[in-house]
Short mmCIF file of C-alpha atoms and ligand atoms in Angstrom, two decimals:
data_model
loop_
_atom_site.label_atom_id
_atom_site.label_comp_id
_atom_site.label_asym_id
_atom_site.label_seq_id
_atom_site.Cartn_x
_atom_site.Cartn_y
_atom_site.Cartn_z
CA MET A 266 -13.81 -3.30 37.77
CA SER A 267 -12.11 -1.18 35.09
CA GLU A 268 -13.53 -0.72 31.61
CA HIS A 269 -10.73 -2.79 30.11
CA ALA A 270 -11.37 -5.74 32.41
CA GLU A 271 -15.04 -5.75 31.39
CA THR A 272 -14.20 -6.12 27.73
CA THR A 273 -11.34 -8.62 28.01
CA PRO A 274 -11.71 -12.31 28.76
CA PRO A 275 -10.14 -13.83 31.92
CA SER A 276 -6.47 -13.23 31.38
CA ILE A 277 -2.88 -13.66 32.47
CA LEU A 278 -0.57 -10.66 32.87
CA ILE A 279 2.99 -11.13 31.61
CA VAL A 280 5.41 -8.66 33.11
CA ASP A 281 8.27 -7.95 30.74
CA PHE A 282 11.74 -7.35 32.16
CA GLY A 283 13.26 -7.19 28.66
CA SER A 284 13.91 -10.84 27.85
CA GLN A 285 14.39 -11.76 24.19
CA VAL A 286 11.78 -14.49 24.61
CA THR A 287 8.98 -12.67 26.45
CA GLN A 288 6.75 -12.90 23.38
CA LEU A 289 7.15 -16.66 23.45
CA ILE A 290 5.59 -16.75 26.93
CA ALA A 291 2.53 -15.06 25.45
CA ARG A 292 2.49 -17.47 22.52
CA ARG A 293 2.62 -20.51 24.82
CA ILE A 294 -0.19 -19.15 26.99
CA ARG A 295 -2.39 -18.20 24.06
CA GLU A 296 -1.84 -21.69 22.62
CA THR A 297 -3.52 -23.04 25.74
CA GLY A 298 -6.65 -21.07 24.80
CA VAL A 299 -6.08 -18.36 27.39
CA TYR A 300 -5.84 -14.63 26.73
CA CYS A 301 -2.77 -12.79 28.02
CA GLU A 302 -1.09 -9.43 27.65
CA ILE A 303 2.54 -8.36 27.92
CA HIS A 304 3.30 -5.14 29.80
CA PRO A 305 6.67 -3.60 30.69
CA PHE A 306 7.66 -3.88 34.36
CA THR A 307 7.47 -0.09 34.59
CA THR A 308 3.70 -0.03 33.94
CA ALA A 309 2.78 -3.45 35.32
CA GLY A 310 0.88 -1.92 38.26
CA GLU A 311 -1.46 -0.04 35.93
CA ALA A 312 -1.90 -3.12 33.79
CA LEU A 313 -2.81 -5.11 36.89
CA ARG A 314 -5.58 -2.67 37.75
CA ALA A 315 -6.87 -2.48 34.18
CA LEU A 316 -6.70 -6.18 33.35
CA GLN A 317 -7.55 -7.79 36.70
CA PRO A 318 -5.62 -10.90 35.65
CA LYS A 319 -6.16 -14.37 37.08
CA GLY A 320 -2.41 -14.98 37.19
CA ILE A 321 0.94 -13.28 36.61
CA VAL A 322 4.09 -14.45 34.84
CA LEU A 323 7.34 -12.55 35.41
CA SER A 324 9.69 -12.74 32.41
CA GLY A 325 13.45 -13.13 32.19
CA SER A 326 15.80 -10.21 31.56
CA PRO A 327 19.25 -9.38 30.24
CA ALA A 328 19.75 -7.42 33.49
CA SER A 329 21.28 -8.82 36.66
CA ALA A 330 19.20 -8.74 39.83
CA LEU A 331 22.44 -7.65 41.51
CA ASP A 332 22.76 -4.44 39.48
CA GLN A 333 22.07 -1.23 41.31
CA ASN A 334 19.44 -0.18 38.79
CA ALA A 335 18.02 -3.65 38.32
CA PRO A 336 14.36 -3.67 37.24
CA THR A 337 12.12 -4.42 40.19
CA ILE A 338 8.70 -5.93 40.76
CA ASP A 339 5.88 -3.55 41.60
CA PRO A 340 4.80 -4.68 45.13
CA ALA A 341 1.16 -4.42 44.02
CA LEU A 342 1.71 -7.50 41.88
CA ILE A 343 2.72 -9.59 44.84
CA GLU A 344 -0.04 -8.18 46.99
CA ALA A 345 -2.69 -8.93 44.35
CA GLY A 346 -2.95 -12.45 45.71
CA VAL A 347 -3.19 -14.15 42.30
CA PRO A 348 -0.82 -17.00 41.38
CA ILE A 349 2.63 -15.84 40.24
CA LEU A 350 5.21 -17.66 38.17
CA GLY A 351 8.71 -16.13 37.95
CA ILE A 352 10.90 -17.20 35.03
CA CYS A 353 14.71 -16.92 35.31
CA TYR A 354 15.25 -13.23 36.18
CA GLY A 355 11.61 -13.15 37.27
CA GLN A 356 12.40 -15.82 39.85
CA GLN A 357 15.47 -13.94 41.06
CA ALA A 358 13.62 -10.61 41.24
CA LEU A 359 10.88 -12.33 43.25
CA CYS A 360 13.43 -13.68 45.68
CA VAL A 361 15.06 -10.29 46.10
CA ALA A 362 11.66 -8.63 46.62
CA LEU A 363 10.64 -11.18 49.25
CA GLY A 364 13.89 -11.16 51.23
CA GLY A 365 15.91 -13.96 49.62
CA LYS A 366 19.40 -13.73 48.12
CA VAL A 367 20.81 -13.88 44.60
CA GLU A 368 24.46 -14.31 43.69
CA ALA A 369 26.50 -13.97 40.50
CA GLY A 370 26.67 -17.57 39.31
CA HIS A 371 29.85 -19.53 39.69
CA HIS A 372 28.26 -22.07 37.41
CA ARG A 373 26.87 -20.09 34.53
CA GLU A 374 24.39 -22.22 32.66
CA PHE A 375 23.55 -21.68 29.01
CA GLY A 376 21.69 -24.15 26.90
CA ARG A 377 20.40 -27.62 27.68
CA ALA A 378 20.28 -28.73 31.28
CA GLU A 379 18.47 -31.36 33.32
CA VAL A 380 16.27 -30.61 36.30
CA THR A 381 15.42 -33.21 38.89
CA VAL A 382 12.03 -33.07 40.60
CA LYS A 383 12.81 -33.23 44.33
CA LYS A 384 9.44 -32.47 45.89
CA PRO A 385 5.81 -32.37 44.75
CA ALA A 386 4.56 -28.95 43.60
CA SER A 387 1.33 -27.94 41.93
CA LEU A 388 3.36 -26.19 39.21
CA TYR A 389 4.07 -29.56 37.59
CA ASP A 390 1.33 -31.64 39.11
CA GLY A 391 0.23 -34.15 36.46
CA VAL A 392 3.15 -33.15 34.20
CA TRP A 393 6.28 -34.31 36.04
CA ASP A 394 6.62 -37.07 38.65
CA LEU A 395 8.67 -36.96 41.81
CA GLY A 396 12.27 -38.09 41.34
CA THR A 397 12.29 -37.77 37.53
CA ASP A 398 14.75 -35.77 35.37
CA HIS A 399 13.71 -33.44 32.57
CA GLN A 400 15.39 -31.52 29.82
CA VAL A 401 15.07 -27.75 30.18
CA TRP A 402 16.70 -24.66 28.65
CA MET A 403 18.80 -22.49 30.90
CA SER A 404 20.30 -19.10 30.19
CA HIS A 405 21.55 -17.41 33.32
CA GLY A 406 24.63 -16.03 35.01
CA ASP A 407 23.08 -15.23 38.42
CA ARG A 408 21.21 -17.67 40.59
CA VAL A 409 19.21 -17.77 43.78
CA VAL A 410 21.26 -18.86 46.80
CA GLU A 411 18.93 -18.13 49.69
CA LEU A 412 15.17 -18.49 49.65
CA PRO A 413 12.67 -16.03 51.09
CA GLN A 414 10.64 -17.23 54.05
CA GLY A 415 7.93 -19.73 53.23
CA PHE A 416 9.62 -20.99 50.05
CA GLU A 417 11.16 -24.37 49.42
CA VAL A 418 13.33 -25.88 46.72
CA VAL A 419 11.29 -28.37 44.72
CA GLY A 420 13.73 -29.05 41.88
CA THR A 421 17.45 -28.75 41.20
CA SER A 422 19.93 -28.76 38.32
CA THR A 423 23.72 -28.94 38.30
CA GLY A 424 24.23 -25.20 37.90
CA ALA A 425 21.10 -24.09 39.77
CA PRO A 426 20.50 -25.77 43.14
CA PHE A 427 17.33 -23.62 43.29
CA ALA A 428 16.14 -24.51 39.78
CA MET A 429 12.50 -24.70 40.89
CA ILE A 430 11.07 -23.07 44.00
CA ALA A 431 7.59 -22.96 45.47
CA ASN A 432 5.48 -21.31 48.11
CA GLU A 433 2.24 -23.28 47.77
CA GLU A 434 0.49 -21.27 50.44
CA ARG A 435 1.07 -17.91 48.77
CA ARG A 436 0.75 -19.55 45.33
CA ILE A 437 4.10 -18.27 44.06
CA TRP A 438 6.49 -20.39 41.99
CA GLY A 439 9.81 -19.71 40.34
CA VAL A 440 11.90 -21.56 37.78
CA GLN A 441 15.43 -20.78 36.71
CA PHE A 442 14.90 -22.27 33.26
CA HIS A 443 12.80 -21.04 30.33
CA PRO A 444 9.66 -23.17 29.85
CA GLU A 445 8.58 -21.00 26.87
CA VAL A 446 11.32 -22.12 24.46
CA VAL A 447 11.04 -25.32 22.42
CA HIS A 448 14.21 -26.68 24.00
CA THR A 449 12.18 -27.20 27.17
CA PRO A 450 10.03 -29.96 25.65
CA ASP A 451 7.44 -30.01 28.46
CA GLY A 452 7.32 -26.22 28.78
CA ALA A 453 3.98 -25.82 27.00
CA ARG A 454 2.41 -28.38 29.35
CA LEU A 455 3.79 -26.53 32.36
CA TYR A 456 2.19 -23.29 31.15
CA ALA A 457 -1.08 -25.10 30.42
CA ASN A 458 -1.07 -26.51 33.94
CA PHE A 459 -0.30 -23.10 35.42
CA VAL A 460 -3.06 -21.22 33.60
CA HIS A 461 -5.79 -23.91 33.67
CA ASN A 462 -5.28 -25.67 36.98
CA ILE A 463 -3.51 -23.12 39.12
CA CYS A 464 -5.04 -19.86 37.83
CA GLY A 465 -8.33 -21.55 36.98
CA VAL A 466 -8.78 -20.06 33.52
CA ASP A 467 -10.63 -22.16 30.90
CA ALA A 468 -9.51 -22.54 27.33
CA SER A 469 -12.08 -20.07 26.03
CA TRP A 470 -9.84 -17.85 23.92
CA THR A 471 -10.81 -19.12 20.47
CA MET A 472 -10.88 -17.39 17.13
CA ALA A 473 -14.63 -17.93 16.89
CA ALA A 474 -15.06 -16.03 20.16
CA TYR A 475 -12.59 -13.37 19.07
CA ARG A 476 -14.42 -12.87 15.77
CA ASN A 477 -17.74 -12.27 17.54
CA LYS A 478 -16.21 -9.99 20.14
CA MET A 479 -14.44 -7.91 17.49
CA ILE A 480 -17.54 -7.61 15.32
CA GLU A 481 -19.38 -6.11 18.30
CA LYS A 482 -16.45 -3.87 19.12
CA ILE A 483 -16.13 -2.57 15.54
CA ARG A 484 -19.87 -1.84 15.39
CA ASP A 485 -19.68 0.02 18.70
CA GLN A 486 -16.68 2.05 17.64
CA VAL A 487 -17.80 2.93 14.13
CA GLY A 488 -21.55 3.40 14.54
CA THR A 489 -22.82 4.68 11.21
CA GLY A 490 -19.44 6.15 10.24
CA LYS A 491 -17.38 5.35 7.17
CA VAL A 492 -14.18 3.29 7.24
CA ILE A 493 -11.39 3.20 4.68
CA CYS A 494 -8.94 0.31 4.58
CA GLY A 495 -5.69 0.20 2.65
CA LEU A 496 -5.47 -3.26 1.16
CA SER A 497 -1.99 -4.50 0.34
CA GLY A 498 -2.72 -8.04 -0.76
CA GLY A 499 -1.04 -9.33 2.41
CA VAL A 500 -2.70 -11.52 5.01
CA ASP A 501 -3.01 -8.86 7.75
CA SER A 502 -4.83 -6.14 5.84
CA SER A 503 -6.98 -8.76 4.09
CA VAL A 504 -8.14 -10.41 7.31
CA ALA A 505 -8.79 -6.98 8.83
CA ALA A 506 -10.85 -5.97 5.79
CA VAL A 507 -12.96 -9.14 5.73
CA LEU A 508 -13.64 -8.90 9.47
CA ILE A 509 -14.61 -5.23 9.28
CA HIS A 510 -16.81 -5.91 6.27
CA GLU A 511 -18.57 -8.63 8.22
CA ALA A 512 -19.20 -6.12 11.00
CA ILE A 513 -20.32 -3.05 9.07
CA GLY A 514 -20.84 -4.15 5.44
CA ASP A 515 -20.64 -1.40 2.86
CA GLN A 516 -19.69 1.28 5.37
CA LEU A 517 -16.21 -0.08 4.54
CA THR A 518 -14.37 0.81 1.34
CA CYS A 519 -10.98 -0.70 0.55
CA ILE A 520 -8.33 1.13 -1.42
CA TYR A 521 -5.74 -0.93 -3.23
CA VAL A 522 -2.83 1.25 -4.32
CA ASP A 523 -1.16 -0.59 -7.17
CA HIS A 524 2.37 0.80 -7.30
CA GLY A 525 3.37 -1.33 -10.27
CA LEU A 526 5.82 -3.24 -8.09
CA MET A 527 3.68 -6.32 -7.50
CA ARG A 528 4.46 -9.83 -8.69
CA LEU A 529 3.06 -11.52 -11.79
CA ASN A 530 -0.77 -11.32 -11.87
CA GLU A 531 -0.86 -10.43 -8.18
CA SER A 532 -2.93 -7.25 -8.47
CA GLU A 533 -5.60 -8.97 -10.56
CA GLN A 534 -5.83 -11.78 -8.01
CA VAL A 535 -6.27 -9.39 -5.08
CA VAL A 536 -8.84 -7.25 -6.85
CA THR A 537 -10.83 -10.25 -8.10
CA MET A 538 -10.93 -11.89 -4.73
CA PHE A 539 -12.12 -8.89 -2.75
CA ARG A 540 -14.38 -7.31 -5.30
CA ASP A 541 -15.98 -10.42 -6.80
CA GLU A 542 -15.78 -13.08 -4.12
CA TYR A 543 -16.20 -10.94 -1.04
CA ASN A 544 -18.24 -8.17 -2.57
CA ILE A 545 -16.26 -5.57 -0.67
CA PRO A 546 -16.36 -2.09 -2.23
CA LEU A 547 -12.85 -1.73 -3.59
CA VAL A 548 -11.06 1.08 -5.38
CA HIS A 549 -8.18 -0.19 -7.50
CA VAL A 550 -5.79 2.70 -8.11
CA ASP A 551 -3.29 2.01 -10.83
CA ALA A 552 -0.55 4.41 -9.80
CA SER A 553 2.30 2.52 -11.43
CA GLU A 554 3.14 5.30 -13.84
CA VAL A 555 3.80 7.89 -11.17
CA PHE A 556 5.70 5.42 -8.94
CA LEU A 557 7.95 4.28 -11.78
CA ARG A 558 8.48 7.82 -13.00
CA GLU A 559 9.63 9.03 -9.59
CA LEU A 560 11.79 5.97 -9.04
CA ASP A 561 13.47 6.42 -12.41
CA GLY A 562 17.22 6.91 -11.98
CA GLN A 563 17.12 6.27 -8.21
CA SER A 564 19.41 3.53 -7.01
CA ASP A 565 19.91 4.22 -3.30
CA PRO A 566 17.86 1.73 -1.20
CA GLU A 567 16.70 4.25 1.40
CA THR A 568 15.83 6.87 -1.24
CA LYS A 569 13.76 4.26 -3.09
CA ARG A 570 11.95 3.25 0.11
CA LYS A 571 11.21 6.87 1.03
CA ILE A 572 9.86 7.72 -2.42
CA ILE A 573 7.55 4.71 -2.31
CA GLY A 574 6.37 5.49 1.22
CA ARG A 575 5.62 9.12 0.35
CA LEU A 576 3.84 8.32 -2.92
CA PHE A 577 1.80 5.63 -1.22
CA ILE A 578 0.51 8.10 1.35
CA GLU A 579 -0.17 10.80 -1.25
CA THR A 580 -2.03 8.40 -3.53
CA PHE A 581 -4.05 6.92 -0.70
CA GLU A 582 -4.97 10.34 0.62
CA ALA A 583 -6.08 11.59 -2.80
CA GLU A 584 -8.30 8.54 -3.30
CA ALA A 585 -9.80 8.86 0.17
CA LYS A 586 -10.68 12.49 -0.64
CA LYS A 587 -12.39 11.39 -3.84
CA LEU A 588 -14.54 9.06 -1.76
CA GLY A 589 -15.65 12.06 0.25
CA GLY A 590 -13.42 11.19 3.20
CA ALA A 591 -14.14 8.93 6.15
CA GLU A 592 -13.94 9.17 9.91
CA PHE A 593 -12.05 5.91 10.34
CA LEU A 594 -8.94 4.28 8.92
CA ALA A 595 -8.56 0.52 9.26
CA GLN A 596 -5.12 -0.96 9.79
CA GLY A 597 -3.83 -4.50 10.15
CA THR A 598 -1.64 -3.64 13.14
CA LEU A 599 -0.56 -6.79 15.02
CA TYR A 600 0.21 -7.39 18.67
CA PRO A 601 4.02 -7.49 18.25
CA ASP A 602 3.83 -3.89 16.89
CA VAL A 603 1.80 -2.83 19.92
CA ILE A 604 3.93 -4.35 22.67
CA GLU A 605 6.03 -1.59 24.06
CA SER A 606 9.58 -2.86 23.96
CA VAL A 607 11.51 -2.74 27.20
CA SER A 608 14.88 -1.09 26.93
CA ILE A 609 17.12 -2.00 29.84
CA THR A 610 19.99 0.14 28.50
CA GLY A 611 17.73 3.00 27.44
CA GLY A 612 19.53 3.36 24.12
CA PRO A 613 17.71 3.94 20.84
CA SER A 614 17.92 1.15 18.27
CA VAL A 615 19.57 1.68 14.92
CA THR A 616 17.39 1.94 11.82
CA ILE A 617 18.49 -0.78 9.43
CA LYS A 618 15.77 -0.09 6.86
CA SER A 619 12.91 2.38 6.94
CA HIS A 620 9.84 0.19 6.60
CA HIS A 621 7.07 1.49 4.47
CA ASN A 622 3.73 1.48 6.17
CA VAL A 623 0.74 3.75 6.52
CA GLY A 624 1.75 4.93 9.99
CA GLY A 625 1.81 8.60 8.96
CA LEU A 626 -1.70 8.54 7.53
CA PRO A 627 -4.07 8.78 10.51
CA ALA A 628 -2.54 11.96 11.95
CA ARG A 629 -2.25 13.58 8.55
CA MET A 630 -5.79 12.73 7.56
CA ASN A 631 -7.24 13.31 11.02
CA MET A 632 -8.81 9.87 11.19
CA GLN A 633 -9.46 7.49 14.03
CA LEU A 634 -7.97 4.02 13.80
CA VAL A 635 -9.85 0.75 13.59
CA GLU A 636 -7.35 -1.99 14.39
CA PRO A 637 -9.15 -5.28 14.91
CA LEU A 638 -5.93 -7.37 14.94
CA ARG A 639 -4.12 -5.37 17.63
CA GLU A 640 -4.37 -8.23 20.10
CA LEU A 641 -3.19 -10.99 17.77
CA PHE A 642 0.04 -12.68 16.84
CA LYS A 643 0.62 -13.56 13.18
CA ASP A 644 -0.38 -17.21 13.56
CA GLU A 645 -3.59 -16.08 15.29
CA VAL A 646 -4.35 -13.75 12.38
CA ARG A 647 -4.04 -16.76 10.08
CA ALA A 648 -6.38 -18.75 12.34
CA LEU A 649 -8.85 -15.86 12.26
CA GLY A 650 -8.56 -15.75 8.46
CA ARG A 651 -9.50 -19.44 8.34
CA GLU A 652 -12.37 -18.77 10.70
CA LEU A 653 -13.57 -16.07 8.28
CA GLY A 654 -13.34 -18.51 5.37
CA LEU A 655 -10.41 -16.98 3.50
CA PRO A 656 -8.86 -19.59 1.18
CA GLU A 657 -5.93 -21.57 2.56
CA SER A 658 -3.79 -20.66 -0.45
CA PHE A 659 -4.19 -17.03 0.55
CA ILE A 660 -3.70 -17.45 4.28
CA GLY A 661 -0.50 -19.43 3.88
CA ARG A 662 1.10 -16.91 1.55
CA HIS A 663 4.65 -15.80 2.25
CA PRO A 664 4.96 -12.21 3.51
CA PHE A 665 5.56 -9.64 0.77
CA PRO A 666 7.17 -6.29 1.60
CA GLY A 667 5.31 -3.00 1.11
CA PRO A 668 7.86 -1.59 -1.38
CA GLY A 669 7.39 -4.76 -3.43
CA LEU A 670 9.77 -5.67 -6.22
CA ALA A 671 11.57 -2.32 -5.91
CA ILE A 672 13.71 -3.77 -3.12
CA ARG A 673 14.27 -6.99 -5.09
CA CYS A 674 15.75 -5.08 -7.98
CA PRO A 675 18.87 -3.60 -6.36
CA GLY A 676 19.98 -0.32 -7.94
CA GLY A 677 17.95 1.43 -10.60
CA ILE A 678 14.52 0.19 -11.62
CA THR A 679 13.11 0.04 -15.12
CA PRO A 680 9.86 -1.51 -16.38
CA GLU A 681 11.95 -3.98 -18.42
CA LYS A 682 13.90 -5.14 -15.37
CA LEU A 683 10.68 -5.52 -13.37
CA ASP A 684 9.24 -7.61 -16.16
CA ILE A 685 12.27 -9.93 -16.23
CA LEU A 686 12.18 -10.23 -12.44
CA ARG A 687 8.45 -11.07 -12.43
CA GLN A 688 8.93 -13.90 -14.85
CA ALA A 689 11.90 -15.42 -12.98
CA ASP A 690 10.11 -15.08 -9.65
CA ALA A 691 6.99 -16.81 -10.99
CA ILE A 692 9.02 -19.78 -12.28
CA TYR A 693 10.89 -20.09 -8.98
CA LEU A 694 7.68 -20.07 -6.93
CA ASP A 695 6.03 -22.48 -9.35
CA GLU A 696 8.90 -24.96 -8.87
CA ILE A 697 8.75 -24.52 -5.09
CA ARG A 698 5.00 -25.19 -5.04
CA LYS A 699 5.29 -28.17 -7.36
CA SER A 700 7.99 -29.71 -5.16
CA GLY A 701 5.78 -29.33 -2.07
CA GLN A 702 8.23 -27.05 -0.23
CA TYR A 703 6.23 -23.80 -0.16
CA ASP A 704 4.90 -24.22 3.37
CA MET A 705 8.31 -25.13 4.78
CA ILE A 706 9.70 -21.77 3.70
CA TRP A 707 9.10 -18.39 5.36
CA GLN A 708 9.81 -16.40 2.21
CA ALA A 709 11.16 -17.25 -1.23
CA PHE A 710 11.78 -14.82 -4.05
CA ALA A 711 14.00 -13.92 -6.96
CA VAL A 712 16.25 -10.86 -7.03
CA LEU A 713 17.46 -9.30 -10.28
CA LEU A 714 21.03 -8.15 -9.83
CA PRO A 715 22.30 -5.01 -11.54
CA VAL A 716 25.13 -7.07 -13.02
CA GLN A 717 25.47 -8.56 -16.46
CA THR A 718 27.64 -11.56 -17.17
CA VAL A 719 28.83 -13.37 -20.24
CA GLY A 720 27.25 -16.65 -21.24
CA VAL A 721 26.90 -18.89 -24.22
CA MET A 722 23.58 -20.09 -25.57
CA GLY A 723 23.42 -22.13 -28.76
CA ASP A 724 26.46 -20.89 -30.63
CA GLY A 725 26.17 -17.33 -29.53
CA ARG A 726 27.58 -15.15 -26.81
CA THR A 727 25.10 -13.67 -24.34
CA TYR A 728 25.58 -10.73 -22.02
CA GLU A 729 22.63 -10.65 -19.65
CA PHE A 730 21.54 -10.18 -16.04
CA VAL A 731 22.24 -12.39 -13.05
CA CYS A 732 19.27 -13.61 -11.04
CA ALA A 733 19.75 -14.48 -7.37
CA LEU A 734 17.32 -16.84 -5.67
CA ARG A 735 16.59 -16.41 -1.98
CA ALA A 736 14.65 -18.67 0.39
CA VAL A 737 14.71 -18.50 4.17
CA THR A 738 13.16 -20.17 7.16
CA SER A 739 12.15 -17.96 10.07
CA VAL A 740 9.65 -17.69 12.88
CA ASP A 741 9.07 -13.95 12.83
CA GLY A 742 11.35 -12.45 10.20
CA MET A 743 13.66 -11.05 12.90
CA THR A 744 16.23 -13.79 12.37
CA ALA A 745 16.39 -16.26 9.51
CA ASP A 746 18.34 -19.19 8.11
CA PHE A 747 18.83 -19.78 4.42
CA TYR A 748 16.73 -22.69 3.22
CA GLN A 749 18.65 -25.84 2.27
CA PHE A 750 17.38 -26.79 -1.16
CA ASP A 751 18.45 -29.94 -2.81
CA MET A 752 20.99 -29.14 -5.58
CA ASN A 753 18.86 -30.91 -8.19
CA PHE A 754 15.99 -28.59 -7.36
CA LEU A 755 18.22 -25.53 -7.76
CA GLY A 756 19.70 -26.85 -11.01
CA ARG A 757 16.26 -27.56 -12.45
CA THR A 758 14.93 -24.14 -11.47
CA ALA A 759 17.99 -22.32 -12.82
CA THR A 760 17.68 -24.11 -16.16
CA ARG A 761 14.01 -23.18 -16.45
CA ILE A 762 14.67 -19.53 -15.62
CA ILE A 763 17.52 -19.23 -18.11
CA ASN A 764 15.58 -21.04 -20.85
CA GLU A 765 12.29 -19.26 -20.34
CA VAL A 766 13.25 -15.71 -19.36
CA ARG A 767 14.88 -13.48 -21.94
CA GLY A 768 17.41 -11.27 -20.17
CA ILE A 769 18.85 -13.69 -17.59
CA ASN A 770 21.79 -15.96 -18.36
CA ARG A 771 23.03 -16.86 -14.88
CA VAL A 772 21.35 -17.91 -11.62
CA VAL A 773 22.93 -17.96 -8.15
CA TYR A 774 21.57 -19.03 -4.75
CA ASP A 775 21.91 -16.81 -1.67
CA VAL A 776 23.23 -18.75 1.35
CA THR A 777 23.30 -15.83 3.81
CA SER A 778 21.43 -16.04 7.09
CA LYS A 779 20.02 -13.10 9.09
CA PRO A 780 22.02 -11.78 10.81
CA PRO A 781 24.43 -10.94 9.23
CA GLY A 782 22.32 -10.49 6.10
CA THR A 783 18.75 -9.21 5.97
CA ILE A 784 16.02 -11.18 4.25
CA GLU A 785 15.46 -8.66 1.46
CA TRP A 786 18.46 -7.39 -0.48
CA GLU A 787 17.69 -3.72 0.13
P1 XMP B 145 14.50 -7.69 6.31
O1 XMP B 145 14.88 -7.50 4.87
O2 XMP B 145 14.58 -6.41 7.09
O3 XMP B 145 12.97 -8.09 6.30
O4 XMP B 145 15.26 -8.82 6.95
C1 XMP B 145 12.28 -8.64 7.39
C2 XMP B 145 10.86 -8.90 6.95
O5 XMP B 145 10.20 -7.66 6.69
C3 XMP B 145 9.76 -7.60 5.34
N1 XMP B 145 9.98 -6.22 4.90
C4 XMP B 145 9.01 -5.30 4.81
N2 XMP B 145 7.68 -5.41 5.02
N3 XMP B 145 7.44 -3.14 4.45
C5 XMP B 145 6.91 -4.31 4.80
O6 XMP B 145 5.68 -4.39 4.95
C6 XMP B 145 8.76 -2.96 4.22
O7 XMP B 145 9.22 -1.87 3.89
C7 XMP B 145 9.58 -4.11 4.41
N4 XMP B 145 10.92 -4.33 4.28
C8 XMP B 145 11.14 -5.64 4.59
C9 XMP B 145 10.60 -8.61 4.61
O8 XMP B 145 9.97 -9.07 3.41
C10 XMP B 145 10.75 -9.69 5.65
O9 XMP B 145 9.58 -10.48 5.75
#
């Protein structure tokens, strides 16, 4: 058995052929209490040897199984003898690999469809009954038209006569639809059945188990060494810090670089919580003066981001030196950052915004990384935070970008503008919390526009800034919808902001989704 397999729990291997929803397969499987990993089809053979999975799921793909350069299944996967479930393209690729036939669909199916269960199959044993119809989500142009030997059709839909196929003897199943998306209402139960009953893996992947495993792993990795952790006030770095502190105590020191671009009272809250409540050694660096000085007169979004990123690294590095250095750097890297994305076209993606993170630090400072959240999705990090006893109000916080209020103050930044923005933002969030909507929103914030407009207050003319309010719903920040507030709520909030904040005389609400907009304004 490989070293990796010894340290990982019984798992499922997800082979990624580049589908947009591959991560959802992993989410559904993890929700069943089973550990899984996503690996690109190009390295799936290695992953199989390292992970020794109890089952394999083959993802969908934007490619066509009929293309000359279509991604193929490593034969080792089929020969491994563990149960296999092929989803959409995964089903077609399986058929091609095993001698069946796929054809460009004459009935392309996108969206809701109904499958009819024609024969019993262990894939849906206990979930779907013979002869019943079920809503599923389809998204395919090609379809299977001839089955490999030993397979039979067990379910059909209008556009896919081979909607569900099975080879019970070889323990291989294929479905043309996507059980991982919410529009397949029974999809989660199908995955649960596959991993528990077919692959025989128990629901033992819990955050309590993960916490214990990681504590051991951190102790093993670090020994008596010193670890430095950059704390941002966000959920990821905070959970990482608390977990590492639990493992190695005061061998950990946190550095909180206060760039002066945080929200109202935010820095105090972060410092109080970690220093006083958690007793974690914490260096609070007030670097606001240098950040604001270097940002002075800069109005280009990318220039602002780059200045902040550079100063963050320089400040962090200087503080780490003062501490006498450390062998290890802790980071709150999450699983979605680790999954190697599969590019079917091979083209590079366009940079929309350069995100500020501490990615450049480890190489520059010659430090090894401690990344205890590398295997987790965001919702699992929150669950781990709860497990570690972090307060709910902290765990449920909306994400806050590294460059802070700098990217919510389009154009030039001044301390006065930041002050106005902080006050408006605090009122807006206060109203959202009071109305009970905070947890329904992915992110909500105020933006101070570099525009002044004319107003009238009392008997006088005003000429002050415009404040834009933004609130979006999202699952992962990659796409987002604007949040539909009630107009009374918006009216009430706007009145409070204009009455209570000197410097704003007009409030607007941003109704742009992503795409075409981005969540932040810069
Ligand atoms: P956009 O504006 O690109 O934002 O739609 C998507 C998500 O990323 C957050 N964001 C950042 N987070 N450093 C971060 O840590 C950054 O530089 C950064 N820029 C945007 C944003 O708040 C949203 O959640």
